[in-house]
């Protein structure tokens, strides 16, 4: 039946939206179908909450970011053109909400080294070894000490000292493990800009590891 002429769609039985694609739900939500939007919220809530937690490390702030992100999404759905996947768009809205909250409190994204994929740190260690000593033995020794509390604290300080723009790219690429393209889309940057920022962030990390072993 054609409901396109109705300002407010009729109530649907519970679960009627469950099998619909994101695209279908977005179209319904744009027509102010709250049940469709609730289904979208349910699909992405956990993932976006984890993302928010990456920035603030506390549940109260993460919930505030999530609430603001979904409110912003509901308000801006008419402007969502569907060029990106809804999930990618929601990531971007959530990142923006997180950065706005942090700016309002003069704080920075709180990336913890424990969240960084070991491979990213191992690569940095290996590159530092080649860069400074060219020694396979050194690289192996570094790899063994990577788990040490002192070294992780040293690396953590270097991550904390990154400018927001670098830290955010590092968080999305090396912590959330998103692709360069997804990160660019979320932050409204070009792919080359993301690659440049990630390279600078990783370079700072390598230098921090190098200083640790030179000290």
PDB file of C-alpha atoms in Angstrom:
ATOM      1  CA  UNK A   1       0.000   0.000   0.000  1.00  0.00           C
ATOM      2  CA  UNK A   2       1.225   3.515  -0.784  1.00  0.00           C
ATOM      3  CA  UNK A   3       1.942   5.551   2.328  1.00  0.00           C
ATOM      4  CA  UNK A   4       3.899   8.307   0.585  1.00  0.00           C
ATOM      5  CA  UNK A   5       1.132  10.859   0.985  1.00  0.00           C
ATOM      6  CA  UNK A   6       0.956  10.540   4.765  1.00  0.00           C
ATOM      7  CA  UNK A   7       2.780  13.030   6.971  1.00  0.00           C
ATOM      8  CA  UNK A   8       3.058  10.496   9.779  1.00  0.00           C
ATOM      9  CA  UNK A   9       3.369   6.835   8.826  1.00  0.00           C
ATOM     10  CA  UNK A  10       0.994   4.473  10.622  1.00  0.00           C
ATOM     11  CA  UNK A  11       2.403   2.635  13.617  1.00  0.00           C
ATOM     12  CA  UNK A  12       4.111  -0.614  12.673  1.00  0.00           C
ATOM     13  CA  UNK A  13       3.967  -3.774  14.711  1.00  0.00           C
ATOM     14  CA  UNK A  14       7.086  -4.404  16.805  1.00  0.00           C
ATOM     15  CA  UNK A  15       9.919  -5.841  14.736  1.00  0.00           C
ATOM     16  CA  UNK A  16       8.487  -4.683  11.394  1.00  0.00           C
ATOM     17  CA  UNK A  17      11.667  -2.692  10.724  1.00  0.00           C
ATOM     18  CA  UNK A  18      14.086  -5.401  11.821  1.00  0.00           C
ATOM     19  CA  UNK A  19      14.681  -6.976   8.401  1.00  0.00           C
ATOM     20  CA  UNK A  20      14.870  -3.715   6.438  1.00  0.00           C
ATOM     21  CA  UNK A  21      18.160  -2.453   4.982  1.00  0.00           C
ATOM     22  CA  UNK A  22      19.822   0.666   6.344  1.00  0.00           C
ATOM     23  CA  UNK A  23      18.904   2.480   3.135  1.00  0.00           C
ATOM     24  CA  UNK A  24      15.203   1.676   3.533  1.00  0.00           C
ATOM     25  CA  UNK A  25      15.247   2.658   7.196  1.00  0.00           C
ATOM     26  CA  UNK A  26      17.002   5.950   6.410  1.00  0.00           C
ATOM     27  CA  UNK A  27      14.311   6.796   3.848  1.00  0.00           C
ATOM     28  CA  UNK A  28      11.599   6.042   6.401  1.00  0.00           C
ATOM     29  CA  UNK A  29      13.401   8.010   9.101  1.00  0.00           C
ATOM     30  CA  UNK A  30      13.716  10.992   6.768  1.00  0.00           C
ATOM     31  CA  UNK A  31       9.937  10.888   6.573  1.00  0.00           C
ATOM     32  CA  UNK A  32       9.936  11.226  10.397  1.00  0.00           C
ATOM     33  CA  UNK A  33       9.309   7.528  11.043  1.00  0.00           C
ATOM     34  CA  UNK A  34      10.656   7.247  14.586  1.00  0.00           C
ATOM     35  CA  UNK A  35      10.425   3.459  14.662  1.00  0.00           C
ATOM     36  CA  UNK A  36      12.771   3.252  11.668  1.00  0.00           C
ATOM     37  CA  UNK A  37      15.228   5.610  13.334  1.00  0.00           C
ATOM     38  CA  UNK A  38      15.068   3.602  16.568  1.00  0.00           C
ATOM     39  CA  UNK A  39      16.016   0.501  14.585  1.00  0.00           C
ATOM     40  CA  UNK A  40      19.020   2.337  13.120  1.00  0.00           C
ATOM     41  CA  UNK A  41      20.026   3.498  16.601  1.00  0.00           C
ATOM     42  CA  UNK A  42      19.848  -0.089  17.831  1.00  0.00           C
ATOM     43  CA  UNK A  43      22.093  -1.303  15.023  1.00  0.00           C
ATOM     44  CA  UNK A  44      24.899   1.182  15.671  1.00  0.00           C
ATOM     45  CA  UNK A  45      24.579   2.087  19.345  1.00  0.00           C
ATOM     46  CA  UNK A  46      27.170  -0.363  20.726  1.00  0.00           C
ATOM     47  CA  UNK A  47      29.770   0.347  18.048  1.00  0.00           C
ATOM     48  CA  UNK A  48      29.380   4.116  18.401  1.00  0.00           C
ATOM     49  CA  UNK A  49      29.500   3.901  22.191  1.00  0.00           C
ATOM     50  CA  UNK A  50      32.843   2.088  21.945  1.00  0.00           C
ATOM     51  CA  UNK A  51      34.071   4.798  19.578  1.00  0.00           C
ATOM     52  CA  UNK A  52      32.980   7.533  22.000  1.00  0.00           C
ATOM     53  CA  UNK A  53      34.763   5.722  24.830  1.00  0.00           C
ATOM     54  CA  UNK A  54      37.985   5.817  22.796  1.00  0.00           C
ATOM     55  CA  UNK A  55      37.839   9.617  23.001  1.00  0.00           C
ATOM     56  CA  UNK A  56      36.804  10.198  26.601  1.00  0.00           C
ATOM     57  CA  UNK A  57      37.486   7.022  28.615  1.00  0.00           C
ATOM     58  CA  UNK A  58      34.463   7.538  30.842  1.00  0.00           C
ATOM     59  CA  UNK A  59      30.923   6.230  30.567  1.00  0.00           C
ATOM     60  CA  UNK A  60      29.054   9.426  31.454  1.00  0.00           C
ATOM     61  CA  UNK A  61      30.820  11.464  28.756  1.00  0.00           C
ATOM     62  CA  UNK A  62      30.510   8.626  26.234  1.00  0.00           C
ATOM     63  CA  UNK A  63      26.734   8.472  26.814  1.00  0.00           C
ATOM     64  CA  UNK A  64      26.518  12.243  26.382  1.00  0.00           C
ATOM     65  CA  UNK A  65      28.421  12.020  23.092  1.00  0.00           C
ATOM     66  CA  UNK A  66      26.172   9.208  21.894  1.00  0.00           C
ATOM     67  CA  UNK A  67      23.011  11.123  22.779  1.00  0.00           C
ATOM     68  CA  UNK A  68      24.262  14.247  21.019  1.00  0.00           C
ATOM     69  CA  UNK A  69      25.324  12.207  17.962  1.00  0.00           C
ATOM     70  CA  UNK A  70      21.907  10.586  17.527  1.00  0.00           C
ATOM     71  CA  UNK A  71      20.089  13.902  18.129  1.00  0.00           C
ATOM     72  CA  UNK A  72      22.327  15.514  15.518  1.00  0.00           C
ATOM     73  CA  UNK A  73      21.713  12.623  13.106  1.00  0.00           C
ATOM     74  CA  UNK A  74      17.926  12.889  13.543  1.00  0.00           C
ATOM     75  CA  UNK A  75      18.041  16.651  12.901  1.00  0.00           C
ATOM     76  CA  UNK A  76      20.339  16.333   9.898  1.00  0.00           C
ATOM     77  CA  UNK A  77      18.830  13.286   8.196  1.00  0.00           C
ATOM     78  CA  UNK A  78      17.134  15.474   5.541  1.00  0.00           C
ATOM     79  CA  UNK A  79      20.609  16.656   4.497  1.00  0.00           C
ATOM     80  CA  UNK A  80      22.049  13.113   4.420  1.00  0.00           C
ATOM     81  CA  UNK A  81      22.361  12.398   0.710  1.00  0.00           C
ATOM     82  CA  UNK A  82      23.283   8.760   0.971  1.00  0.00           C
ATOM     83  CA  UNK A  83      26.607   9.121  -0.839  1.00  0.00           C
ATOM     84  CA  UNK A  84      28.212   7.461   2.179  1.00  0.00           C
ATOM     85  CA  UNK A  85      26.978   4.419   4.065  1.00  0.00           C
ATOM     86  CA  UNK A  86      24.757   5.393   6.985  1.00  0.00           C
ATOM     87  CA  UNK A  87      27.180   3.676   9.400  1.00  0.00           C
ATOM     88  CA  UNK A  88      30.140   5.708   8.091  1.00  0.00           C
ATOM     89  CA  UNK A  89      28.102   8.888   8.353  1.00  0.00           C
ATOM     90  CA  UNK A  90      27.183   8.046  11.955  1.00  0.00           C
ATOM     91  CA  UNK A  91      30.866   7.468  12.757  1.00  0.00           C
ATOM     92  CA  UNK A  92      31.615  10.949  11.433  1.00  0.00           C
ATOM     93  CA  UNK A  93      28.739  12.512  13.392  1.00  0.00           C
ATOM     94  CA  UNK A  94      29.951  10.741  16.554  1.00  0.00           C
ATOM     95  CA  UNK A  95      33.566  11.837  16.048  1.00  0.00           C
ATOM     96  CA  UNK A  96      32.362  15.426  15.614  1.00  0.00           C
ATOM     97  CA  UNK A  97      30.214  15.186  18.758  1.00  0.00           C
ATOM     98  CA  UNK A  98      33.184  13.799  20.706  1.00  0.00           C
ATOM     99  CA  UNK A  99      35.550  16.527  19.519  1.00  0.00           C
ATOM    100  CA  UNK A 100      32.959  19.223  20.297  1.00  0.00           C
ATOM    101  CA  UNK A 101      32.546  17.911  23.854  1.00  0.00           C
ATOM    102  CA  UNK A 102      36.308  17.755  24.352  1.00  0.00           C
ATOM    103  CA  UNK A 103      36.825  21.273  22.989  1.00  0.00           C
ATOM    104  CA  UNK A 104      34.104  22.626  25.263  1.00  0.00           C
ATOM    105  CA  UNK A 105      36.092  21.285  28.221  1.00  0.00           C
ATOM    106  CA  UNK A 106      39.542  22.112  26.890  1.00  0.00           C
ATOM    107  CA  UNK A 107      40.422  18.427  26.783  1.00  0.00           C
ATOM    108  CA  UNK A 108      42.028  16.121  24.224  1.00  0.00           C
ATOM    109  CA  UNK A 109      41.046  12.706  22.846  1.00  0.00           C
ATOM    110  CA  UNK A 110      42.322  10.136  25.351  1.00  0.00           C
ATOM    111  CA  UNK A 111      43.891   7.348  23.327  1.00  0.00           C
ATOM    112  CA  UNK A 112      45.426   4.686  25.550  1.00  0.00           C
ATOM    113  CA  UNK A 113      48.365   2.661  24.284  1.00  0.00           C
ATOM    114  CA  UNK A 114      46.631  -0.490  25.551  1.00  0.00           C
ATOM    115  CA  UNK A 115      44.044   0.016  22.791  1.00  0.00           C
ATOM    116  CA  UNK A 116      46.585   0.259  19.993  1.00  0.00           C
ATOM    117  CA  UNK A 117      46.934  -2.907  17.973  1.00  0.00           C
ATOM    118  CA  UNK A 118      50.200  -4.700  18.913  1.00  0.00           C
ATOM    119  CA  UNK A 119      51.123  -4.925  15.234  1.00  0.00           C
ATOM    120  CA  UNK A 120      51.151  -1.120  14.969  1.00  0.00           C
ATOM    121  CA  UNK A 121      53.554  -0.870  17.908  1.00  0.00           C
ATOM    122  CA  UNK A 122      55.661  -3.782  16.676  1.00  0.00           C
ATOM    123  CA  UNK A 123      55.993  -2.112  13.266  1.00  0.00           C
ATOM    124  CA  UNK A 124      57.053   1.109  14.941  1.00  0.00           C
ATOM    125  CA  UNK A 125      59.616  -0.783  17.035  1.00  0.00           C
ATOM    126  CA  UNK A 126      60.996  -2.591  13.990  1.00  0.00           C
ATOM    127  CA  UNK A 127      61.233   0.637  11.989  1.00  0.00           C
ATOM    128  CA  UNK A 128      62.904   2.411  14.923  1.00  0.00           C
ATOM    129  CA  UNK A 129      65.459  -0.382  15.137  1.00  0.00           C
ATOM    130  CA  UNK A 130      66.273  -0.207  11.442  1.00  0.00           C
ATOM    131  CA  UNK A 131      66.299   3.567  11.563  1.00  0.00           C
ATOM    132  CA  UNK A 132      68.726   3.881  14.467  1.00  0.00           C
ATOM    133  CA  UNK A 133      70.798   0.738  14.756  1.00  0.00           C
ATOM    134  CA  UNK A 134      70.067  -1.447  11.750  1.00  0.00           C
ATOM    135  CA  UNK A 135      70.263  -4.349  14.172  1.00  0.00           C
ATOM    136  CA  UNK A 136      67.925  -7.341  14.113  1.00  0.00           C
ATOM    137  CA  UNK A 137      69.035  -8.088  17.694  1.00  0.00           C
ATOM    138  CA  UNK A 138      67.999  -4.610  18.806  1.00  0.00           C
ATOM    139  CA  UNK A 139      64.633  -4.966  17.122  1.00  0.00           C
ATOM    140  CA  UNK A 140      64.051  -8.291  18.859  1.00  0.00           C
ATOM    141  CA  UNK A 141      65.063  -6.805  22.213  1.00  0.00           C
ATOM    142  CA  UNK A 142      62.691  -3.900  21.642  1.00  0.00           C
ATOM    143  CA  UNK A 143      59.885  -6.277  20.808  1.00  0.00           C
ATOM    144  CA  UNK A 144      60.426  -8.132  24.081  1.00  0.00           C
ATOM    145  CA  UNK A 145      60.385  -4.920  26.096  1.00  0.00           C
ATOM    146  CA  UNK A 146      57.329  -3.541  24.343  1.00  0.00           C
ATOM    147  CA  UNK A 147      55.119  -4.912  27.088  1.00  0.00           C
ATOM    148  CA  UNK A 148      57.102  -3.183  29.853  1.00  0.00           C
ATOM    149  CA  UNK A 149      55.114  -0.658  31.881  1.00  0.00           C
ATOM    150  CA  UNK A 150      57.834   1.980  31.665  1.00  0.00           C
ATOM    151  CA  UNK A 151      58.014   1.848  27.883  1.00  0.00           C
ATOM    152  CA  UNK A 152      54.238   1.885  27.469  1.00  0.00           C
ATOM    153  CA  UNK A 153      54.075   4.948  29.728  1.00  0.00           C
ATOM    154  CA  UNK A 154      56.709   6.610  27.538  1.00  0.00           C
ATOM    155  CA  UNK A 155      54.723   5.829  24.382  1.00  0.00           C
ATOM    156  CA  UNK A 156      51.508   6.975  26.066  1.00  0.00           C
ATOM    157  CA  UNK A 157      53.070  10.377  26.755  1.00  0.00           C
ATOM    158  CA  UNK A 158      54.023  10.734  23.090  1.00  0.00           C
ATOM    159  CA  UNK A 159      50.476   9.862  21.995  1.00  0.00           C
ATOM    160  CA  UNK A 160      49.051  12.368  24.503  1.00  0.00           C
ATOM    161  CA  UNK A 161      51.337  15.066  23.108  1.00  0.00           C
ATOM    162  CA  UNK A 162      50.132  14.633  19.525  1.00  0.00           C
ATOM    163  CA  UNK A 163      48.082  17.546  18.148  1.00  0.00           C
ATOM    164  CA  UNK A 164      44.328  16.753  18.045  1.00  0.00           C
ATOM    165  CA  UNK A 165      44.312  16.346  14.262  1.00  0.00           C
ATOM    166  CA  UNK A 166      47.041  13.709  14.340  1.00  0.00           C
ATOM    167  CA  UNK A 167      45.690  11.969  17.426  1.00  0.00           C
ATOM    168  CA  UNK A 168      42.209  11.629  15.928  1.00  0.00           C
ATOM    169  CA  UNK A 169      43.535  10.105  12.690  1.00  0.00           C
ATOM    170  CA  UNK A 170      45.762   7.762  14.706  1.00  0.00           C
ATOM    171  CA  UNK A 171      42.789   6.754  16.863  1.00  0.00           C
ATOM    172  CA  UNK A 172      40.570   5.920  13.881  1.00  0.00           C
ATOM    173  CA  UNK A 173      43.234   4.163  11.786  1.00  0.00           C
ATOM    174  CA  UNK A 174      45.446   2.346  14.300  1.00  0.00           C
ATOM    175  CA  UNK A 175      43.050   1.894  17.216  1.00  0.00           C
ATOM    176  CA  UNK A 176      39.674   1.497  15.511  1.00  0.00           C
ATOM    177  CA  UNK A 177      41.437  -0.034  12.464  1.00  0.00           C
ATOM    178  CA  UNK A 178      39.315   1.821   9.924  1.00  0.00           C
ATOM    179  CA  UNK A 179      40.538   2.169   6.367  1.00  0.00           C
ATOM    180  CA  UNK A 180      42.202   5.362   5.125  1.00  0.00           C
ATOM    181  CA  UNK A 181      39.156   6.025   2.951  1.00  0.00           C
ATOM    182  CA  UNK A 182      36.715   5.576   5.851  1.00  0.00           C
ATOM    183  CA  UNK A 183      38.815   7.853   8.053  1.00  0.00           C
ATOM    184  CA  UNK A 184      38.927  10.522   5.346  1.00  0.00           C
ATOM    185  CA  UNK A 185      35.168  10.338   4.893  1.00  0.00           C
ATOM    186  CA  UNK A 186      34.531  10.633   8.638  1.00  0.00           C
ATOM    187  CA  UNK A 187      36.804  13.603   9.202  1.00  0.00           C
ATOM    188  CA  UNK A 188      35.944  15.411   5.989  1.00  0.00           C
ATOM    189  CA  UNK A 189      39.573  15.141   4.815  1.00  0.00           C
ATOM    190  CA  UNK A 190      41.194  14.023   1.583  1.00  0.00           C
ATOM    191  CA  UNK A 191      42.829  10.585   1.504  1.00  0.00           C
ATOM    192  CA  UNK A 192      46.315  12.168   1.066  1.00  0.00           C
ATOM    193  CA  UNK A 193      45.692  14.384   4.133  1.00  0.00           C
ATOM    194  CA  UNK A 194      44.813  11.330   6.225  1.00  0.00           C
ATOM    195  CA  UNK A 195      47.938   9.503   5.030  1.00  0.00           C
ATOM    196  CA  UNK A 196      50.089  12.522   5.883  1.00  0.00           C
ATOM    197  CA  UNK A 197      48.630  12.878   9.373  1.00  0.00           C
ATOM    198  CA  UNK A 198      48.923   9.157  10.070  1.00  0.00           C
ATOM    199  CA  UNK A 199      52.543   9.152   8.892  1.00  0.00           C
ATOM    200  CA  UNK A 200      53.340  12.087  11.217  1.00  0.00           C
ATOM    201  CA  UNK A 201      51.588  10.378  14.155  1.00  0.00           C
ATOM    202  CA  UNK A 202      53.452   7.112  13.585  1.00  0.00           C
ATOM    203  CA  UNK A 203      56.717   8.989  13.157  1.00  0.00           C
ATOM    204  CA  UNK A 204      56.199  10.638  16.557  1.00  0.00           C
ATOM    205  CA  UNK A 205      55.543   7.194  18.022  1.00  0.00           C
ATOM    206  CA  UNK A 206      58.703   5.751  16.448  1.00  0.00           C
ATOM    207  CA  UNK A 207      60.739   8.682  17.748  1.00  0.00           C
ATOM    208  CA  UNK A 208      59.334   8.123  21.241  1.00  0.00           C
ATOM    209  CA  UNK A 209      60.332   4.452  21.101  1.00  0.00           C
ATOM    210  CA  UNK A 210      63.761   5.451  19.799  1.00  0.00           C
ATOM    211  CA  UNK A 211      64.275   7.927  22.646  1.00  0.00           C
ATOM    212  CA  UNK A 212      63.273   5.235  25.128  1.00  0.00           C
ATOM    213  CA  UNK A 213      65.988   2.865  23.918  1.00  0.00           C
ATOM    214  CA  UNK A 214      68.589   5.608  23.555  1.00  0.00           C
ATOM    215  CA  UNK A 215      68.090   6.829  27.101  1.00  0.00           C
TER     216      UNK A 215
END
